[in-house]
Amino acid sequence: EPEVTQTPSHQVTQMGQEVILRCVPISNHLYFYWYRQILGQKVEFLVSFYNNEISEKSEIFDDQFSVERPDGSNFTLKIRSTKLEDSAMYFCAPRGSDGYNEQFFGPGTRLTVL
Amino acid sequence: KQEVTQIPAALSVPEGENLVLNCSFTDSAIYNLQWFRQDPGKGLTSLLLIQSSQREQTSGRLNASLDKSSGRSTLYIAASQPGDSATYLCAVISPSNTGKLIFGQGTTLQVKP
């Protein structure tokens, strides 16, 4: 299984603060996805990113969220002004050039908003 | 809109039993279906991927089947062990060009020694 790392593993922040979650995929990943899982709930799709632009986003992914791949390596998810309800596990899921084959997930970042 | 449902929500069995977890989806036009395992507070570990043209996939004691026309998949676990205790998630790739996964809520399995 291709190794994907996410940093930090756990982030605690105050409501209204900005957070940046990072994902470091391996070099042949072309498609990037962020998912989140609120405690006890389903894993939900947030956004997909291909060729340096968003290809699809869910209704959860509002103006408070943004994604980028600033250095061609790390893939980041930024939440501009965190809310209590943003507390969740955030998973990065990169995919290679083959679009629809097996999806692997990073270990996740646990975000706690106080 | 694609929706994925898993039943039962929770299952407790004695060690050694064979068991079946169920997954259903509302739109049969899927590209593939994937089963994951999630341990408490941890990430998602891929177990099996079934392409839309396939009927089943096997990995060790796990066997997953797919019936696209009826919108169903099952995950069969043979000779269950306490180490199998976890939440099992199924997810489908919806008919879009982005490859996103749509997840069910999961079945939490407890295998008692």
mmCIF file with all atom_site columns, C-alpha atoms in Angstrom:
data_model
loop_
_atom_site.group_PDB
_atom_site.id
_atom_site.type_symbol
_atom_site.label_atom_id
_atom_site.label_alt_id
_atom_site.label_comp_id
_atom_site.label_asym_id
_atom_site.label_entity_id
_atom_site.label_seq_id
_atom_site.pdbx_PDB_ins_code
_atom_site.Cartn_x
_atom_site.Cartn_y
_atom_site.Cartn_z
_atom_site.occupancy
_atom_site.B_iso_or_equiv
_atom_site.pdbx_formal_charge
_atom_site.auth_seq_id
_atom_site.auth_comp_id
_atom_site.auth_asym_id
_atom_site.auth_atom_id
_atom_site.pdbx_PDB_model_num
ATOM 1   C CA . GLU A 1 1   ? 0.000   0.000   0.000   1.00 0.00 ? 1   GLU A CA 1
ATOM 2   C CA . PRO A 1 2   ? 1.414   3.374   -1.028  1.00 0.00 ? 2   PRO A CA 1
ATOM 3   C CA . GLU A 1 3   ? 2.413   5.414   2.004   1.00 0.00 ? 3   GLU A CA 1
ATOM 4   C CA . VAL A 1 4   ? 0.657   8.699   2.624   1.00 0.00 ? 4   VAL A CA 1
ATOM 5   C CA . THR A 1 5   ? 1.534   10.880  5.579   1.00 0.00 ? 5   THR A CA 1
ATOM 6   C CA . GLN A 1 6   ? -0.550  13.594  7.170   1.00 0.00 ? 6   GLN A CA 1
ATOM 7   C CA . THR A 1 7   ? 0.520   16.291  9.569   1.00 0.00 ? 7   THR A CA 1
ATOM 8   C CA . PRO A 1 8   ? -0.246  17.088  12.262  1.00 0.00 ? 8   PRO A CA 1
ATOM 9   C CA . SER A 1 9   ? -1.776  13.915  13.656  1.00 0.00 ? 9   SER A CA 1
ATOM 10  C CA . HIS A 1 10  ? -3.769  15.978  16.143  1.00 0.00 ? 10  HIS A CA 1
ATOM 11  C CA . GLN A 1 11  ? -4.512  19.694  16.139  1.00 0.00 ? 11  GLN A CA 1
ATOM 12  C CA . VAL A 1 12  ? -6.311  21.599  18.852  1.00 0.00 ? 12  VAL A CA 1
ATOM 13  C CA . THR A 1 13  ? -7.402  25.122  18.021  1.00 0.00 ? 13  THR A CA 1
ATOM 14  C CA . GLN A 1 14  ? -9.653  27.875  19.257  1.00 0.00 ? 14  GLN A CA 1
ATOM 15  C CA . MET A 1 15  ? -12.837 28.707  17.401  1.00 0.00 ? 15  MET A CA 1
ATOM 16  C CA . GLY A 1 16  ? -12.202 31.337  14.756  1.00 0.00 ? 16  GLY A CA 1
ATOM 17  C CA . GLN A 1 17  ? -8.558  30.406  14.206  1.00 0.00 ? 17  GLN A CA 1
ATOM 18  C CA . GLU A 1 18  ? -7.126  29.269  10.887  1.00 0.00 ? 18  GLU A CA 1
ATOM 19  C CA . VAL A 1 19  ? -5.756  25.758  10.536  1.00 0.00 ? 19  VAL A CA 1
ATOM 20  C CA . ILE A 1 20  ? -3.766  24.114  7.764   1.00 0.00 ? 20  ILE A CA 1
ATOM 21  C CA . LEU A 1 21  ? -3.769  20.359  7.419   1.00 0.00 ? 21  LEU A CA 1
ATOM 22  C CA . ARG A 1 22  ? -1.053  18.776  5.298   1.00 0.00 ? 22  ARG A CA 1
ATOM 23  C CA . CYS A 1 23  ? -0.845  15.642  3.224   1.00 0.00 ? 23  CYS A CA 1
ATOM 24  C CA . VAL A 1 24  ? 2.360   14.306  1.699   1.00 0.00 ? 24  VAL A CA 1
ATOM 25  C CA . PRO A 1 25  ? 1.609   11.871  -1.107  1.00 0.00 ? 25  PRO A CA 1
ATOM 26  C CA . ILE A 1 26  ? 4.088   9.857   -3.135  1.00 0.00 ? 26  ILE A CA 1
ATOM 27  C CA . SER A 1 27  ? 5.243   11.236  -6.434  1.00 0.00 ? 27  SER A CA 1
ATOM 28  C CA . ASN A 1 28  ? 2.919   9.469   -8.853  1.00 0.00 ? 28  ASN A CA 1
ATOM 29  C CA . HIS A 1 29  ? -0.288  10.721  -7.278  1.00 0.00 ? 29  HIS A CA 1
ATOM 30  C CA . LEU A 1 30  ? -2.288  12.930  -9.584  1.00 0.00 ? 30  LEU A CA 1
ATOM 31  C CA . TYR A 1 31  ? -5.725  13.081  -7.967  1.00 0.00 ? 31  TYR A CA 1
ATOM 32  C CA . PHE A 1 32  ? -6.196  14.295  -4.417  1.00 0.00 ? 32  PHE A CA 1
ATOM 33  C CA . TYR A 1 33  ? -9.201  14.059  -2.169  1.00 0.00 ? 33  TYR A CA 1
ATOM 34  C CA . TRP A 1 34  ? -10.082 15.280  1.276   1.00 0.00 ? 34  TRP A CA 1
ATOM 35  C CA . TYR A 1 35  ? -12.689 13.520  3.387   1.00 0.00 ? 35  TYR A CA 1
ATOM 36  C CA . ARG A 1 36  ? -13.813 14.173  6.912   1.00 0.00 ? 36  ARG A CA 1
ATOM 37  C CA . GLN A 1 37  ? -15.444 12.041  9.587   1.00 0.00 ? 37  GLN A CA 1
ATOM 38  C CA . ILE A 1 38  ? -17.241 13.640  12.492  1.00 0.00 ? 38  ILE A CA 1
ATOM 39  C CA . LEU A 1 39  ? -17.166 11.347  15.511  1.00 0.00 ? 39  LEU A CA 1
ATOM 40  C CA . GLY A 1 40  ? -19.756 8.608   15.140  1.00 0.00 ? 40  GLY A CA 1
ATOM 41  C CA . GLN A 1 41  ? -20.794 9.688   11.649  1.00 0.00 ? 41  GLN A CA 1
ATOM 42  C CA . LYS A 1 42  ? -20.146 8.686   8.056   1.00 0.00 ? 42  LYS A CA 1
ATOM 43  C CA . VAL A 1 43  ? -16.982 9.478   6.171   1.00 0.00 ? 43  VAL A CA 1
ATOM 44  C CA . GLU A 1 44  ? -17.930 12.436  3.960   1.00 0.00 ? 44  GLU A CA 1
ATOM 45  C CA . PHE A 1 45  ? -16.360 13.673  0.748   1.00 0.00 ? 45  PHE A CA 1
ATOM 46  C CA . LEU A 1 46  ? -15.130 17.276  0.892   1.00 0.00 ? 46  LEU A CA 1
ATOM 47  C CA . VAL A 1 47  ? -13.210 18.040  -2.270  1.00 0.00 ? 47  VAL A CA 1
ATOM 48  C CA . SER A 1 48  ? -11.293 16.554  -5.161  1.00 0.00 ? 48  SER A CA 1
ATOM 49  C CA . PHE A 1 49  ? -8.277  18.217  -6.765  1.00 0.00 ? 49  PHE A CA 1
ATOM 50  C CA . TYR A 1 50  ? -6.651  17.451  -10.089 1.00 0.00 ? 50  TYR A CA 1
ATOM 51  C CA . ASN A 1 51  ? -4.177  19.307  -12.249 1.00 0.00 ? 51  ASN A CA 1
ATOM 52  C CA . ASN A 1 52  ? -3.890  22.090  -9.687  1.00 0.00 ? 52  ASN A CA 1
ATOM 53  C CA . GLU A 1 53  ? -7.557  22.886  -9.535  1.00 0.00 ? 53  GLU A CA 1
ATOM 54  C CA . ILE A 1 54  ? -10.678 21.731  -7.751  1.00 0.00 ? 54  ILE A CA 1
ATOM 55  C CA . SER A 1 55  ? -12.575 19.202  -9.840  1.00 0.00 ? 55  SER A CA 1
ATOM 56  C CA . GLU A 1 56  ? -15.494 18.685  -7.466  1.00 0.00 ? 56  GLU A CA 1
ATOM 57  C CA . LYS A 1 57  ? -16.548 19.918  -4.048  1.00 0.00 ? 57  LYS A CA 1
ATOM 58  C CA . SER A 1 58  ? -19.354 19.016  -1.694  1.00 0.00 ? 58  SER A CA 1
ATOM 59  C CA . GLU A 1 59  ? -21.820 21.385  -0.074  1.00 0.00 ? 59  GLU A CA 1
ATOM 60  C CA . ILE A 1 60  ? -19.727 21.132  3.091   1.00 0.00 ? 60  ILE A CA 1
ATOM 61  C CA . PHE A 1 61  ? -16.788 22.732  1.296   1.00 0.00 ? 61  PHE A CA 1
ATOM 62  C CA . ASP A 1 62  ? -17.840 26.356  1.641   1.00 0.00 ? 62  ASP A CA 1
ATOM 63  C CA . ASP A 1 63  ? -15.831 29.574  1.440   1.00 0.00 ? 63  ASP A CA 1
ATOM 64  C CA . GLN A 1 64  ? -14.115 28.783  4.723   1.00 0.00 ? 64  GLN A CA 1
ATOM 65  C CA . PHE A 1 65  ? -12.275 25.900  3.091   1.00 0.00 ? 65  PHE A CA 1
ATOM 66  C CA . SER A 1 66  ? -9.517  25.974  0.499   1.00 0.00 ? 66  SER A CA 1
ATOM 67  C CA . VAL A 1 67  ? -7.054  23.495  -0.938  1.00 0.00 ? 67  VAL A CA 1
ATOM 68  C CA . GLU A 1 68  ? -3.781  23.866  -2.731  1.00 0.00 ? 68  GLU A CA 1
ATOM 69  C CA . ARG A 1 69  ? -0.618  22.078  -3.681  1.00 0.00 ? 69  ARG A CA 1
ATOM 70  C CA . PRO A 1 70  ? 1.841   24.928  -3.247  1.00 0.00 ? 70  PRO A CA 1
ATOM 71  C CA . ASP A 1 71  ? 5.133   23.184  -3.905  1.00 0.00 ? 71  ASP A CA 1
ATOM 72  C CA . GLY A 1 72  ? 4.024   20.351  -6.174  1.00 0.00 ? 72  GLY A CA 1
ATOM 73  C CA . SER A 1 73  ? 4.371   17.933  -3.292  1.00 0.00 ? 73  SER A CA 1
ATOM 74  C CA . ASN A 1 74  ? 2.397   18.712  -0.155  1.00 0.00 ? 74  ASN A CA 1
ATOM 75  C CA . PHE A 1 75  ? -1.374  18.937  -0.539  1.00 0.00 ? 75  PHE A CA 1
ATOM 76  C CA . THR A 1 76  ? -3.024  21.213  2.000   1.00 0.00 ? 76  THR A CA 1
ATOM 77  C CA . LEU A 1 77  ? -6.501  21.843  3.339   1.00 0.00 ? 77  LEU A CA 1
ATOM 78  C CA . LYS A 1 78  ? -7.017  25.218  4.975   1.00 0.00 ? 78  LYS A CA 1
ATOM 79  C CA . ILE A 1 79  ? -9.934  26.150  7.171   1.00 0.00 ? 79  ILE A CA 1
ATOM 80  C CA . ARG A 1 80  ? -9.972  29.918  7.455   1.00 0.00 ? 80  ARG A CA 1
ATOM 81  C CA . SER A 1 81  ? -12.066 30.457  10.559  1.00 0.00 ? 81  SER A CA 1
ATOM 82  C CA . THR A 1 82  ? -12.767 27.253  12.408  1.00 0.00 ? 82  THR A CA 1
ATOM 83  C CA . LYS A 1 83  ? -16.120 26.477  13.990  1.00 0.00 ? 83  LYS A CA 1
ATOM 84  C CA . LEU A 1 84  ? -16.975 23.974  16.705  1.00 0.00 ? 84  LEU A CA 1
ATOM 85  C CA . GLU A 1 85  ? -18.644 21.766  14.097  1.00 0.00 ? 85  GLU A CA 1
ATOM 86  C CA . ASP A 1 86  ? -15.384 21.480  12.144  1.00 0.00 ? 86  ASP A CA 1
ATOM 87  C CA . SER A 1 87  ? -14.113 19.126  14.839  1.00 0.00 ? 87  SER A CA 1
ATOM 88  C CA . ALA A 1 88  ? -13.535 15.853  13.015  1.00 0.00 ? 88  ALA A CA 1
ATOM 89  C CA . MET A 1 89  ? -10.978 13.494  11.535  1.00 0.00 ? 89  MET A CA 1
ATOM 90  C CA . TYR A 1 90  ? -9.730  14.756  8.190   1.00 0.00 ? 90  TYR A CA 1
ATOM 91  C CA . PHE A 1 91  ? -8.393  12.202  5.747   1.00 0.00 ? 91  PHE A CA 1
ATOM 92  C CA . CYS A 1 92  ? -6.295  12.810  2.680   1.00 0.00 ? 92  CYS A CA 1
ATOM 93  C CA . ALA A 1 93  ? -6.747  10.256  -0.091  1.00 0.00 ? 93  ALA A CA 1
ATOM 94  C CA . PRO A 1 94  ? -4.473  10.623  -3.096  1.00 0.00 ? 94  PRO A CA 1
ATOM 95  C CA . ARG A 1 95  ? -4.824  8.499   -6.180  1.00 0.00 ? 95  ARG A CA 1
ATOM 96  C CA . GLY A 1 96  ? -2.490  7.615   -9.020  1.00 0.00 ? 96  GLY A CA 1
ATOM 97  C CA . SER A 1 97  ? -3.040  8.073   -12.695 1.00 0.00 ? 97  SER A CA 1
ATOM 98  C CA . ASP A 1 98  ? -5.526  5.265   -12.936 1.00 0.00 ? 98  ASP A CA 1
ATOM 99  C CA . GLY A 1 99  ? -8.520  7.189   -11.718 1.00 0.00 ? 99  GLY A CA 1
ATOM 100 C CA . TYR A 1 100 ? -10.807 4.527   -10.357 1.00 0.00 ? 100 TYR A CA 1
ATOM 101 C CA . ASN A 1 101 ? -8.695  1.838   -8.805  1.00 0.00 ? 101 ASN A CA 1
ATOM 102 C CA . GLU A 1 102 ? -8.139  1.070   -5.159  1.00 0.00 ? 102 GLU A CA 1
ATOM 103 C CA . GLN A 1 103 ? -8.286  4.132   -2.938  1.00 0.00 ? 103 GLN A CA 1
ATOM 104 C CA . PHE A 1 104 ? -5.845  4.432   -0.067  1.00 0.00 ? 104 PHE A CA 1
ATOM 105 C CA . PHE A 1 105 ? -6.176  6.867   2.791   1.00 0.00 ? 105 PHE A CA 1
ATOM 106 C CA . GLY A 1 106 ? -3.731  8.751   4.935   1.00 0.00 ? 106 GLY A CA 1
ATOM 107 C CA . PRO A 1 107 ? -3.770  8.158   8.704   1.00 0.00 ? 107 PRO A CA 1
ATOM 108 C CA . GLY A 1 108 ? -5.819  11.307  9.277   1.00 0.00 ? 108 GLY A CA 1
ATOM 109 C CA . THR A 1 109 ? -5.590  14.498  11.294  1.00 0.00 ? 109 THR A CA 1
ATOM 110 C CA . ARG A 1 110 ? -7.822  14.808  14.310  1.00 0.00 ? 110 ARG A CA 1
ATOM 111 C CA . LEU A 1 111 ? -8.991  18.416  14.526  1.00 0.00 ? 111 LEU A CA 1
ATOM 112 C CA . THR A 1 112 ? -10.469 19.609  17.809  1.00 0.00 ? 112 THR A CA 1
ATOM 113 C CA . VAL A 1 113 ? -12.024 23.077  17.860  1.00 0.00 ? 113 VAL A CA 1
ATOM 114 C CA . LEU A 1 114 ? -12.614 24.532  21.319  1.00 0.00 ? 114 LEU A CA 1
ATOM 115 C CA . LYS B 2 1   ? -28.158 11.077  -5.485  1.00 0.00 ? 1   LYS B CA 1
ATOM 116 C CA . GLN B 2 2   ? -26.237 7.969   -4.497  1.00 0.00 ? 2   GLN B CA 1
ATOM 117 C CA . GLU B 2 3   ? -26.832 6.699   -0.974  1.00 0.00 ? 3   GLU B CA 1
ATOM 118 C CA . VAL B 2 4   ? -25.083 3.813   0.717   1.00 0.00 ? 4   VAL B CA 1
ATOM 119 C CA . THR B 2 5   ? -26.574 1.885   3.625   1.00 0.00 ? 5   THR B CA 1
ATOM 120 C CA . GLN B 2 6   ? -25.023 -0.791  5.782   1.00 0.00 ? 6   GLN B CA 1
ATOM 121 C CA . ILE B 2 7   ? -26.830 -3.229  7.998   1.00 0.00 ? 7   ILE B CA 1
ATOM 122 C CA . PRO B 2 8   ? -26.572 -4.212  10.726  1.00 0.00 ? 8   PRO B CA 1
ATOM 123 C CA . ALA B 2 9   ? -25.103 -1.156  12.443  1.00 0.00 ? 9   ALA B CA 1
ATOM 124 C CA . ALA B 2 10  ? -23.503 -3.402  15.041  1.00 0.00 ? 10  ALA B CA 1
ATOM 125 C CA . LEU B 2 11  ? -22.843 -7.099  15.347  1.00 0.00 ? 11  LEU B CA 1
ATOM 126 C CA . SER B 2 12  ? -21.440 -9.238  18.138  1.00 0.00 ? 12  SER B CA 1
ATOM 127 C CA . VAL B 2 13  ? -20.418 -12.830 17.498  1.00 0.00 ? 13  VAL B CA 1
ATOM 128 C CA . PRO B 2 14  ? -18.395 -15.510 19.289  1.00 0.00 ? 14  PRO B CA 1
ATOM 129 C CA . GLU B 2 15  ? -14.970 -16.326 17.954  1.00 0.00 ? 15  GLU B CA 1
ATOM 130 C CA . GLY B 2 16  ? -14.937 -18.819 15.109  1.00 0.00 ? 16  GLY B CA 1
ATOM 131 C CA . GLU B 2 17  ? -18.266 -17.873 13.585  1.00 0.00 ? 17  GLU B CA 1
ATOM 132 C CA . ASN B 2 18  ? -18.690 -17.058 9.925   1.00 0.00 ? 18  ASN B CA 1
ATOM 133 C CA . LEU B 2 19  ? -20.522 -13.794 9.346   1.00 0.00 ? 19  LEU B CA 1
ATOM 134 C CA . VAL B 2 20  ? -21.921 -11.572 6.629   1.00 0.00 ? 20  VAL B CA 1
ATOM 135 C CA . LEU B 2 21  ? -21.998 -7.802  6.499   1.00 0.00 ? 21  LEU B CA 1
ATOM 136 C CA . ASN B 2 22  ? -24.371 -6.103  4.110   1.00 0.00 ? 22  ASN B CA 1
ATOM 137 C CA . CYS B 2 23  ? -24.076 -2.987  1.993   1.00 0.00 ? 23  CYS B CA 1
ATOM 138 C CA . SER B 2 24  ? -26.703 -1.546  -0.334  1.00 0.00 ? 24  SER B CA 1
ATOM 139 C CA . PHE B 2 25  ? -26.601 1.391   -2.708  1.00 0.00 ? 25  PHE B CA 1
ATOM 140 C CA . THR B 2 26  ? -29.395 3.243   -4.457  1.00 0.00 ? 26  THR B CA 1
ATOM 141 C CA . ASP B 2 27  ? -27.833 3.921   -7.861  1.00 0.00 ? 27  ASP B CA 1
ATOM 142 C CA . SER B 2 28  ? -26.580 0.790   -9.607  1.00 0.00 ? 28  SER B CA 1
ATOM 143 C CA . ALA B 2 29  ? -24.429 2.808   -12.007 1.00 0.00 ? 29  ALA B CA 1
ATOM 144 C CA . ILE B 2 30  ? -21.227 2.474   -10.009 1.00 0.00 ? 30  ILE B CA 1
ATOM 145 C CA . TYR B 2 31  ? -17.647 2.080   -11.191 1.00 0.00 ? 31  TYR B CA 1
ATOM 146 C CA . ASN B 2 32  ? -16.523 -0.004  -8.268  1.00 0.00 ? 32  ASN B CA 1
ATOM 147 C CA . LEU B 2 33  ? -17.136 -0.801  -4.626  1.00 0.00 ? 33  LEU B CA 1
ATOM 148 C CA . GLN B 2 34  ? -14.522 -0.907  -1.905  1.00 0.00 ? 34  GLN B CA 1
ATOM 149 C CA . TRP B 2 35  ? -14.591 -2.359  1.610   1.00 0.00 ? 35  TRP B CA 1
ATOM 150 C CA . PHE B 2 36  ? -12.557 -0.768  4.382   1.00 0.00 ? 36  PHE B CA 1
ATOM 151 C CA . ARG B 2 37  ? -11.730 -1.545  7.957   1.00 0.00 ? 37  ARG B CA 1
ATOM 152 C CA . GLN B 2 38  ? -11.485 1.169   10.600  1.00 0.00 ? 38  GLN B CA 1
ATOM 153 C CA . ASP B 2 39  ? -10.171 0.611   14.096  1.00 0.00 ? 39  ASP B CA 1
ATOM 154 C CA . PRO B 2 40  ? -11.335 3.040   16.818  1.00 0.00 ? 40  PRO B CA 1
ATOM 155 C CA . GLY B 2 41  ? -9.786  6.473   16.367  1.00 0.00 ? 41  GLY B CA 1
ATOM 156 C CA . LYS B 2 42  ? -7.740  5.274   13.396  1.00 0.00 ? 42  LYS B CA 1
ATOM 157 C CA . GLY B 2 43  ? -7.674  5.637   9.643   1.00 0.00 ? 43  GLY B CA 1
ATOM 158 C CA . LEU B 2 44  ? -9.185  3.553   6.879   1.00 0.00 ? 44  LEU B CA 1
ATOM 159 C CA . THR B 2 45  ? -7.531  0.360   5.734   1.00 0.00 ? 45  THR B CA 1
ATOM 160 C CA . SER B 2 46  ? -8.554  -0.961  2.349   1.00 0.00 ? 46  SER B CA 1
ATOM 161 C CA . LEU B 2 47  ? -9.678  -4.588  2.426   1.00 0.00 ? 47  LEU B CA 1
ATOM 162 C CA . LEU B 2 48  ? -11.102 -5.383  -0.989  1.00 0.00 ? 48  LEU B CA 1
ATOM 163 C CA . LEU B 2 49  ? -11.975 -3.610  -4.207  1.00 0.00 ? 49  LEU B CA 1
ATOM 164 C CA . ILE B 2 50  ? -14.597 -5.009  -6.584  1.00 0.00 ? 50  ILE B CA 1
ATOM 165 C CA . GLN B 2 51  ? -14.772 -3.564  -10.066 1.00 0.00 ? 51  GLN B CA 1
ATOM 166 C CA . SER B 2 52  ? -18.252 -3.088  -11.515 1.00 0.00 ? 52  SER B CA 1
ATOM 167 C CA . SER B 2 53  ? -17.654 -5.930  -13.990 1.00 0.00 ? 53  SER B CA 1
ATOM 168 C CA . GLN B 2 54  ? -16.711 -8.374  -11.237 1.00 0.00 ? 54  GLN B CA 1
ATOM 169 C CA . ARG B 2 55  ? -18.943 -10.525 -9.034  1.00 0.00 ? 55  ARG B CA 1
ATOM 170 C CA . GLU B 2 56  ? -16.588 -11.162 -6.166  1.00 0.00 ? 56  GLU B CA 1
ATOM 171 C CA . GLN B 2 57  ? -13.135 -10.734 -4.709  1.00 0.00 ? 57  GLN B CA 1
ATOM 172 C CA . THR B 2 58  ? -11.323 -12.765 -2.091  1.00 0.00 ? 58  THR B CA 1
ATOM 173 C CA . SER B 2 59  ? -8.491  -11.976 0.265   1.00 0.00 ? 59  SER B CA 1
ATOM 174 C CA . GLY B 2 60  ? -7.631  -14.543 2.893   1.00 0.00 ? 60  GLY B CA 1
ATOM 175 C CA . ARG B 2 61  ? -10.676 -15.089 5.107   1.00 0.00 ? 61  ARG B CA 1
ATOM 176 C CA . LEU B 2 62  ? -12.562 -12.252 3.430   1.00 0.00 ? 62  LEU B CA 1
ATOM 177 C CA . ASN B 2 63  ? -14.842 -12.581 0.448   1.00 0.00 ? 63  ASN B CA 1
ATOM 178 C CA . ALA B 2 64  ? -16.772 -9.678  -1.017  1.00 0.00 ? 64  ALA B CA 1
ATOM 179 C CA . SER B 2 65  ? -19.542 -10.063 -3.557  1.00 0.00 ? 65  SER B CA 1
ATOM 180 C CA . LEU B 2 66  ? -21.232 -7.513  -5.756  1.00 0.00 ? 66  LEU B CA 1
ATOM 181 C CA . ASP B 2 67  ? -24.670 -7.583  -7.371  1.00 0.00 ? 67  ASP B CA 1
ATOM 182 C CA . LYS B 2 68  ? -24.915 -4.311  -9.253  1.00 0.00 ? 68  LYS B CA 1
ATOM 183 C CA . SER B 2 69  ? -28.410 -4.844  -10.579 1.00 0.00 ? 69  SER B CA 1
ATOM 184 C CA . SER B 2 70  ? -29.862 -5.202  -7.098  1.00 0.00 ? 70  SER B CA 1
ATOM 185 C CA . GLY B 2 71  ? -27.562 -2.585  -5.591  1.00 0.00 ? 71  GLY B CA 1
ATOM 186 C CA . ARG B 2 72  ? -26.007 -4.912  -3.022  1.00 0.00 ? 72  ARG B CA 1
ATOM 187 C CA . SER B 2 73  ? -22.679 -6.102  -1.765  1.00 0.00 ? 73  SER B CA 1
ATOM 188 C CA . THR B 2 74  ? -21.789 -8.479  1.027   1.00 0.00 ? 74  THR B CA 1
ATOM 189 C CA . LEU B 2 75  ? -18.583 -8.982  2.956   1.00 0.00 ? 75  LEU B CA 1
ATOM 190 C CA . TYR B 2 76  ? -18.191 -12.511 4.228   1.00 0.00 ? 76  TYR B CA 1
ATOM 191 C CA . ILE B 2 77  ? -15.716 -13.115 7.044   1.00 0.00 ? 77  ILE B CA 1
ATOM 192 C CA . ALA B 2 78  ? -14.837 -16.728 7.682   1.00 0.00 ? 78  ALA B CA 1
ATOM 193 C CA . ALA B 2 79  ? -13.770 -18.125 11.050  1.00 0.00 ? 79  ALA B CA 1
ATOM 194 C CA . SER B 2 80  ? -13.899 -14.773 12.808  1.00 0.00 ? 80  SER B CA 1
ATOM 195 C CA . GLN B 2 81  ? -11.205 -13.849 15.320  1.00 0.00 ? 81  GLN B CA 1
ATOM 196 C CA . PRO B 2 82  ? -11.087 -11.224 18.108  1.00 0.00 ? 82  PRO B CA 1
ATOM 197 C CA . GLY B 2 83  ? -8.613  -9.290  15.974  1.00 0.00 ? 83  GLY B CA 1
ATOM 198 C CA . ASP B 2 84  ? -11.376 -8.811  13.390  1.00 0.00 ? 84  ASP B CA 1
ATOM 199 C CA . SER B 2 85  ? -13.181 -6.503  15.831  1.00 0.00 ? 85  SER B CA 1
ATOM 200 C CA . ALA B 2 86  ? -13.474 -3.136  14.067  1.00 0.00 ? 86  ALA B CA 1
ATOM 201 C CA . THR B 2 87  ? -15.865 -1.051  12.017  1.00 0.00 ? 87  THR B CA 1
ATOM 202 C CA . TYR B 2 88  ? -16.298 -2.175  8.422   1.00 0.00 ? 88  TYR B CA 1
ATOM 203 C CA . LEU B 2 89  ? -17.178 0.428   5.825   1.00 0.00 ? 89  LEU B CA 1
ATOM 204 C CA . CYS B 2 90  ? -18.282 0.032   2.263   1.00 0.00 ? 90  CYS B CA 1
ATOM 205 C CA . ALA B 2 91  ? -17.959 2.795   -0.287  1.00 0.00 ? 91  ALA B CA 1
ATOM 206 C CA . VAL B 2 92  ? -18.877 3.198   -3.938  1.00 0.00 ? 92  VAL B CA 1
ATOM 207 C CA . ILE B 2 93  ? -17.492 5.404   -6.629  1.00 0.00 ? 93  ILE B CA 1
ATOM 208 C CA . SER B 2 94  ? -20.350 7.398   -8.028  1.00 0.00 ? 94  SER B CA 1
ATOM 209 C CA . PRO B 2 95  ? -20.802 8.040   -11.740 1.00 0.00 ? 95  PRO B CA 1
ATOM 210 C CA . SER B 2 96  ? -18.879 11.270  -11.908 1.00 0.00 ? 96  SER B CA 1
ATOM 211 C CA . ASN B 2 97  ? -15.523 12.100  -13.386 1.00 0.00 ? 97  ASN B CA 1
ATOM 212 C CA . THR B 2 98  ? -13.760 12.783  -10.093 1.00 0.00 ? 98  THR B CA 1
ATOM 213 C CA . GLY B 2 99  ? -13.567 9.326   -8.512  1.00 0.00 ? 99  GLY B CA 1
ATOM 214 C CA . LYS B 2 100 ? -14.983 10.376  -5.144  1.00 0.00 ? 100 LYS B CA 1
ATOM 215 C CA . LEU B 2 101 ? -16.149 7.671   -2.747  1.00 0.00 ? 101 LEU B CA 1
ATOM 216 C CA . ILE B 2 102 ? -19.578 7.643   -1.119  1.00 0.00 ? 102 ILE B CA 1
ATOM 217 C CA . PHE B 2 103 ? -19.561 5.796   2.182   1.00 0.00 ? 103 PHE B CA 1
ATOM 218 C CA . GLY B 2 104 ? -22.024 3.832   4.213   1.00 0.00 ? 104 GLY B CA 1
ATOM 219 C CA . GLN B 2 105 ? -22.237 4.354   7.939   1.00 0.00 ? 105 GLN B CA 1
ATOM 220 C CA . GLY B 2 106 ? -20.419 1.156   8.741   1.00 0.00 ? 106 GLY B CA 1
ATOM 221 C CA . THR B 2 107 ? -20.999 -2.014  10.707  1.00 0.00 ? 107 THR B CA 1
ATOM 222 C CA . THR B 2 108 ? -19.213 -2.259  14.044  1.00 0.00 ? 108 THR B CA 1
ATOM 223 C CA . LEU B 2 109 ? -18.159 -5.832  14.649  1.00 0.00 ? 109 LEU B CA 1
ATOM 224 C CA . GLN B 2 110 ? -17.192 -7.324  17.991  1.00 0.00 ? 110 GLN B CA 1
ATOM 225 C CA . VAL B 2 111 ? -15.783 -10.829 18.034  1.00 0.00 ? 111 VAL B CA 1
ATOM 226 C CA . LYS B 2 112 ? -15.776 -12.269 21.534  1.00 0.00 ? 112 LYS B CA 1
ATOM 227 C CA . PRO B 2 113 ? -13.073 -14.752 22.571  1.00 0.00 ? 113 PRO B CA 1
#
